[in-house]
Structures are given as structure tokens and as C-alpha cells.
Short mmCIF file of N, CA and C in Angstrom, two decimals:
data_model
loop_
_atom_site.label_atom_id
_atom_site.label_comp_id
_atom_site.label_asym_id
_atom_site.label_seq_id
_atom_site.Cartn_x
_atom_site.Cartn_y
_atom_site.Cartn_z
N TYR A 28 112.11 125.46 123.79
CA TYR A 28 111.17 125.16 123.85
C TYR A 28 110.37 124.45 122.40
N MET A 29 109.57 123.31 122.34
CA MET A 29 109.34 122.30 121.44
C MET A 29 108.00 122.14 121.79
N SER A 30 107.48 122.51 120.50
CA SER A 30 105.61 122.27 120.34
C SER A 30 105.76 120.43 121.17
N ASN A 31 103.95 120.70 120.99
CA ASN A 31 103.98 118.66 122.05
C ASN A 31 103.55 117.84 120.81
N LYS A 32 103.09 118.25 119.81
CA LYS A 32 103.34 117.55 118.44
C LYS A 32 104.81 116.93 118.15
N ASN A 33 105.15 115.47 117.07
CA ASN A 33 105.68 115.69 116.93
C ASN A 33 106.44 115.73 115.44
N ILE A 34 107.54 115.65 114.71
CA ILE A 34 107.24 115.26 113.39
C ILE A 34 106.50 115.11 112.27
N GLY A 35 106.69 113.67 112.64
CA GLY A 35 105.18 112.79 111.79
C GLY A 35 103.92 112.95 112.09
N GLU A 36 103.56 113.93 113.19
CA GLU A 36 102.08 113.65 113.29
C GLU A 36 102.17 115.48 112.82
N ILE A 37 102.94 116.48 112.61
CA ILE A 37 103.21 117.46 111.91
C ILE A 37 102.55 117.10 110.57
N ILE A 38 103.43 115.83 109.75
CA ILE A 38 103.94 116.10 108.39
C ILE A 38 101.94 115.33 107.74
N SER A 39 101.80 114.43 108.60
CA SER A 39 100.35 113.47 108.80
C SER A 39 99.08 114.59 108.59
N SER A 40 99.27 115.97 109.75
CA SER A 40 98.11 116.57 109.54
C SER A 40 97.87 117.63 108.28
N LEU A 41 99.54 117.88 107.90
CA LEU A 41 99.75 118.91 106.79
C LEU A 41 99.53 118.47 105.43
N ARG A 42 99.50 117.41 105.52
CA ARG A 42 99.66 116.32 104.08
C ARG A 42 97.81 116.36 103.95
N LYS A 43 97.17 115.26 105.15
CA LYS A 43 95.79 115.55 105.18
C LYS A 43 94.85 117.48 104.79
N GLU A 44 95.54 117.95 105.42
CA GLU A 44 95.19 119.35 105.36
C GLU A 44 94.73 119.54 103.85
N LYS A 45 95.55 119.10 103.31
CA LYS A 45 95.42 119.37 101.56
C LYS A 45 94.85 118.29 100.63
N GLY A 46 94.12 117.42 101.81
CA GLY A 46 93.33 116.30 100.93
C GLY A 46 94.18 115.15 100.37
N MET A 47 95.26 114.52 100.77
CA MET A 47 96.48 113.87 100.16
C MET A 47 96.59 112.51 100.78
N THR A 48 96.62 111.96 99.89
CA THR A 48 97.50 110.48 99.94
C THR A 48 98.97 110.12 100.54
N GLN A 49 99.19 109.12 101.00
CA GLN A 49 100.68 109.19 101.62
C GLN A 49 101.61 108.86 99.55
N LYS A 50 100.78 108.15 99.32
CA LYS A 50 101.30 107.72 97.59
C LYS A 50 101.43 108.95 97.55
N GLU A 51 100.25 110.10 97.27
CA GLU A 51 100.72 111.19 96.65
C GLU A 51 102.22 112.10 96.68
N LEU A 52 101.98 112.00 98.29
CA LEU A 52 103.27 112.47 99.00
C LEU A 52 104.62 112.36 98.22
N SER A 53 104.06 110.63 98.35
CA SER A 53 105.80 109.61 98.10
C SER A 53 106.08 110.79 96.71
N LYS A 54 105.57 111.37 95.55
CA LYS A 54 105.26 111.06 94.66
C LYS A 54 106.05 112.66 94.56
N ILE A 55 105.70 113.51 94.92
CA ILE A 55 105.72 114.66 94.60
C ILE A 55 107.54 114.57 95.65
N PHE A 56 107.38 113.76 96.34
CA PHE A 56 109.02 114.36 97.23
C PHE A 56 109.67 112.89 96.73
N LYS A 57 109.61 112.51 95.86
CA LYS A 57 110.19 111.36 95.53
C LYS A 57 110.71 110.74 95.97
N VAL A 58 110.20 109.98 96.91
CA VAL A 58 110.68 108.99 98.32
C VAL A 58 109.44 108.04 98.08
N SER A 59 109.98 106.72 98.99
CA SER A 59 109.21 105.51 98.29
C SER A 59 107.75 105.71 99.48
N LEU A 60 106.88 105.03 98.89
CA LEU A 60 105.54 105.16 100.30
C LEU A 60 105.90 104.68 101.24
N LYS A 61 106.65 103.87 101.75
CA LYS A 61 107.02 103.32 102.94
C LYS A 61 107.57 104.54 103.68
N THR A 62 108.90 105.48 102.81
CA THR A 62 109.64 106.39 103.38
C THR A 62 108.70 107.45 103.85
N ILE A 63 107.56 107.94 103.94
CA ILE A 63 106.73 108.65 104.53
C ILE A 63 105.60 108.07 105.50
N GLN A 64 105.53 106.47 105.13
CA GLN A 64 105.00 105.65 106.56
C GLN A 64 105.71 106.07 107.41
N PHE A 65 107.31 105.90 107.43
CA PHE A 65 107.96 105.96 108.38
C PHE A 65 108.19 107.26 109.01
N TYR A 66 108.15 108.18 107.93
CA TYR A 66 108.15 109.41 108.84
C TYR A 66 107.37 110.08 109.69
N GLU A 67 105.78 109.81 108.62
CA GLU A 67 104.05 109.17 109.84
C GLU A 67 103.82 108.82 110.94
N GLN A 68 105.18 107.60 110.98
CA GLN A 68 105.18 107.26 112.42
C GLN A 68 106.24 107.42 113.20
N ASN A 69 106.99 108.40 113.05
CA ASN A 69 108.43 108.86 113.83
C ASN A 69 109.15 107.18 113.52
N ARG A 70 108.71 106.67 112.62
CA ARG A 70 110.16 105.41 112.84
C ARG A 70 111.76 105.70 112.31
N THR A 71 111.73 107.07 111.74
CA THR A 71 113.29 107.50 110.79
C THR A 71 112.45 109.21 110.55
N ILE A 72 113.44 110.02 110.23
CA ILE A 72 112.60 111.48 110.18
C ILE A 72 113.72 111.72 108.90
N PRO A 73 113.19 112.90 108.10
CA PRO A 73 113.81 113.64 106.53
C PRO A 73 114.38 114.03 107.19
N ASP A 74 115.21 114.44 106.08
CA ASP A 74 116.85 115.18 106.00
C ASP A 74 116.29 116.45 105.74
N ILE A 75 117.35 117.20 106.24
CA ILE A 75 116.85 119.05 106.48
C ILE A 75 116.87 119.02 105.40
N TYR A 76 117.28 118.50 103.60
CA TYR A 76 116.83 118.97 102.41
C TYR A 76 115.53 118.94 102.40
N LEU A 77 115.12 117.67 102.65
CA LEU A 77 113.27 117.47 102.71
C LEU A 77 112.54 118.01 103.53
N VAL A 78 112.99 118.75 104.78
CA VAL A 78 112.35 118.94 105.79
C VAL A 78 112.09 120.94 104.83
N ALA A 79 113.13 121.58 104.43
CA ALA A 79 113.26 122.84 103.52
C ALA A 79 111.91 122.53 101.98
N GLU A 80 112.10 121.24 101.56
CA GLU A 80 111.38 120.98 100.49
C GLU A 80 109.43 121.35 101.12
N MET A 81 109.13 120.39 101.85
CA MET A 81 107.96 120.42 102.60
C MET A 81 107.54 121.53 103.19
N ALA A 82 108.55 122.06 104.49
CA ALA A 82 108.00 123.67 104.44
C ALA A 82 107.69 124.34 102.82
N LYS A 83 108.37 123.66 101.95
CA LYS A 83 107.57 125.45 100.83
C LYS A 83 106.81 124.40 100.31
N PHE A 84 106.38 123.47 100.06
CA PHE A 84 105.83 123.08 99.51
C PHE A 84 104.16 122.87 100.43
N PHE A 85 104.55 123.05 102.04
CA PHE A 85 103.45 123.25 102.38
C PHE A 85 102.76 124.21 102.65
N ASN A 86 104.06 125.36 102.69
CA ASN A 86 103.65 126.71 103.06
C ASN A 86 103.83 127.39 103.81
N VAL A 87 104.99 126.32 104.97
CA VAL A 87 104.75 126.97 106.46
C VAL A 87 106.33 126.91 106.54
N SER A 88 106.65 127.29 107.98
CA SER A 88 108.61 127.59 108.17
C SER A 88 108.74 126.01 108.62
N CYS A 89 110.16 125.72 108.42
CA CYS A 89 111.26 124.52 108.42
C CYS A 89 111.05 124.52 109.91
N ASP A 90 110.69 125.41 111.14
CA ASP A 90 110.49 125.46 112.27
C ASP A 90 109.37 124.50 112.65
N TYR A 91 108.50 124.70 111.96
CA TYR A 91 107.06 123.98 112.21
C TYR A 91 106.71 122.89 112.41
N ILE A 92 107.56 122.08 111.00
CA ILE A 92 107.66 121.03 110.85
C ILE A 92 108.53 120.28 111.75
N LEU A 93 109.38 120.65 112.29
CA LEU A 93 110.57 120.27 113.17
C LEU A 93 109.82 120.11 114.35
N GLY A 94 108.53 120.90 114.64
CA GLY A 94 107.99 121.00 115.59
C GLY A 94 108.79 121.53 116.56
N VAL A 95 109.43 122.89 116.49
CA VAL A 95 110.63 124.25 117.17
C VAL A 95 108.82 124.62 117.72
N VAL A 96 108.27 125.61 116.51
CA VAL A 96 106.92 126.30 116.97
C VAL A 96 106.11 125.95 116.49
N ASN A 97 104.58 126.01 117.32
CA ASN A 97 103.09 125.71 117.03
C ASN A 97 102.90 126.52 115.90
N THR A 98 103.05 127.52 115.13
CA THR A 98 102.18 128.15 114.44
C THR A 98 102.93 128.03 113.33
N PRO A 99 102.35 128.03 112.29
CA PRO A 99 102.94 127.41 111.08
C PRO A 99 103.17 128.63 110.27
N ILE A 100 103.21 130.17 110.45
CA ILE A 100 103.91 130.97 109.79
C ILE A 100 103.33 131.02 108.60
N ARG A 101 102.41 130.58 107.68
CA ARG A 101 101.75 130.52 106.27
C ARG A 101 102.30 132.51 106.00
#
């Protein structure tokens, strides 16, 4: 079972929930702005280590970011 949201939409909504810009997020995760934009547009996906970092930062599960489950499990 997969959620109806994709990784890009999930990262984007988590970022917006925190009131952050893509640029701010790129600095926190030490990636380029373009990289964050590509994630949010589903042009590329973060590697598993970055997914784990994001899960920690946003206080959600990796499964939530990956769209495997619908509930963030905060």
C-alpha cells in the first residue's frame, strides 16, 4: 500500500508546515537549492541517508516521507 502523495509533495508540505523556504531547507541539509527544487518536483529523489535526516528534522517517520504510510507518526 502506498499513500496517494509522492515524495516531492510530502517534502514540500513538511517544509511549508515549518514555514521554511526551499533555500533554508537546502542549507540545513547541505544540498543545493536546485536539489531541493528537484525533490519537490519529483525530478529526483533523496538518497536513503537524506530521507533519514529529513525524518529526524521534521519529526516524522521515513515511511511517511517515502509515502508508504499516510500518518506522520510524530
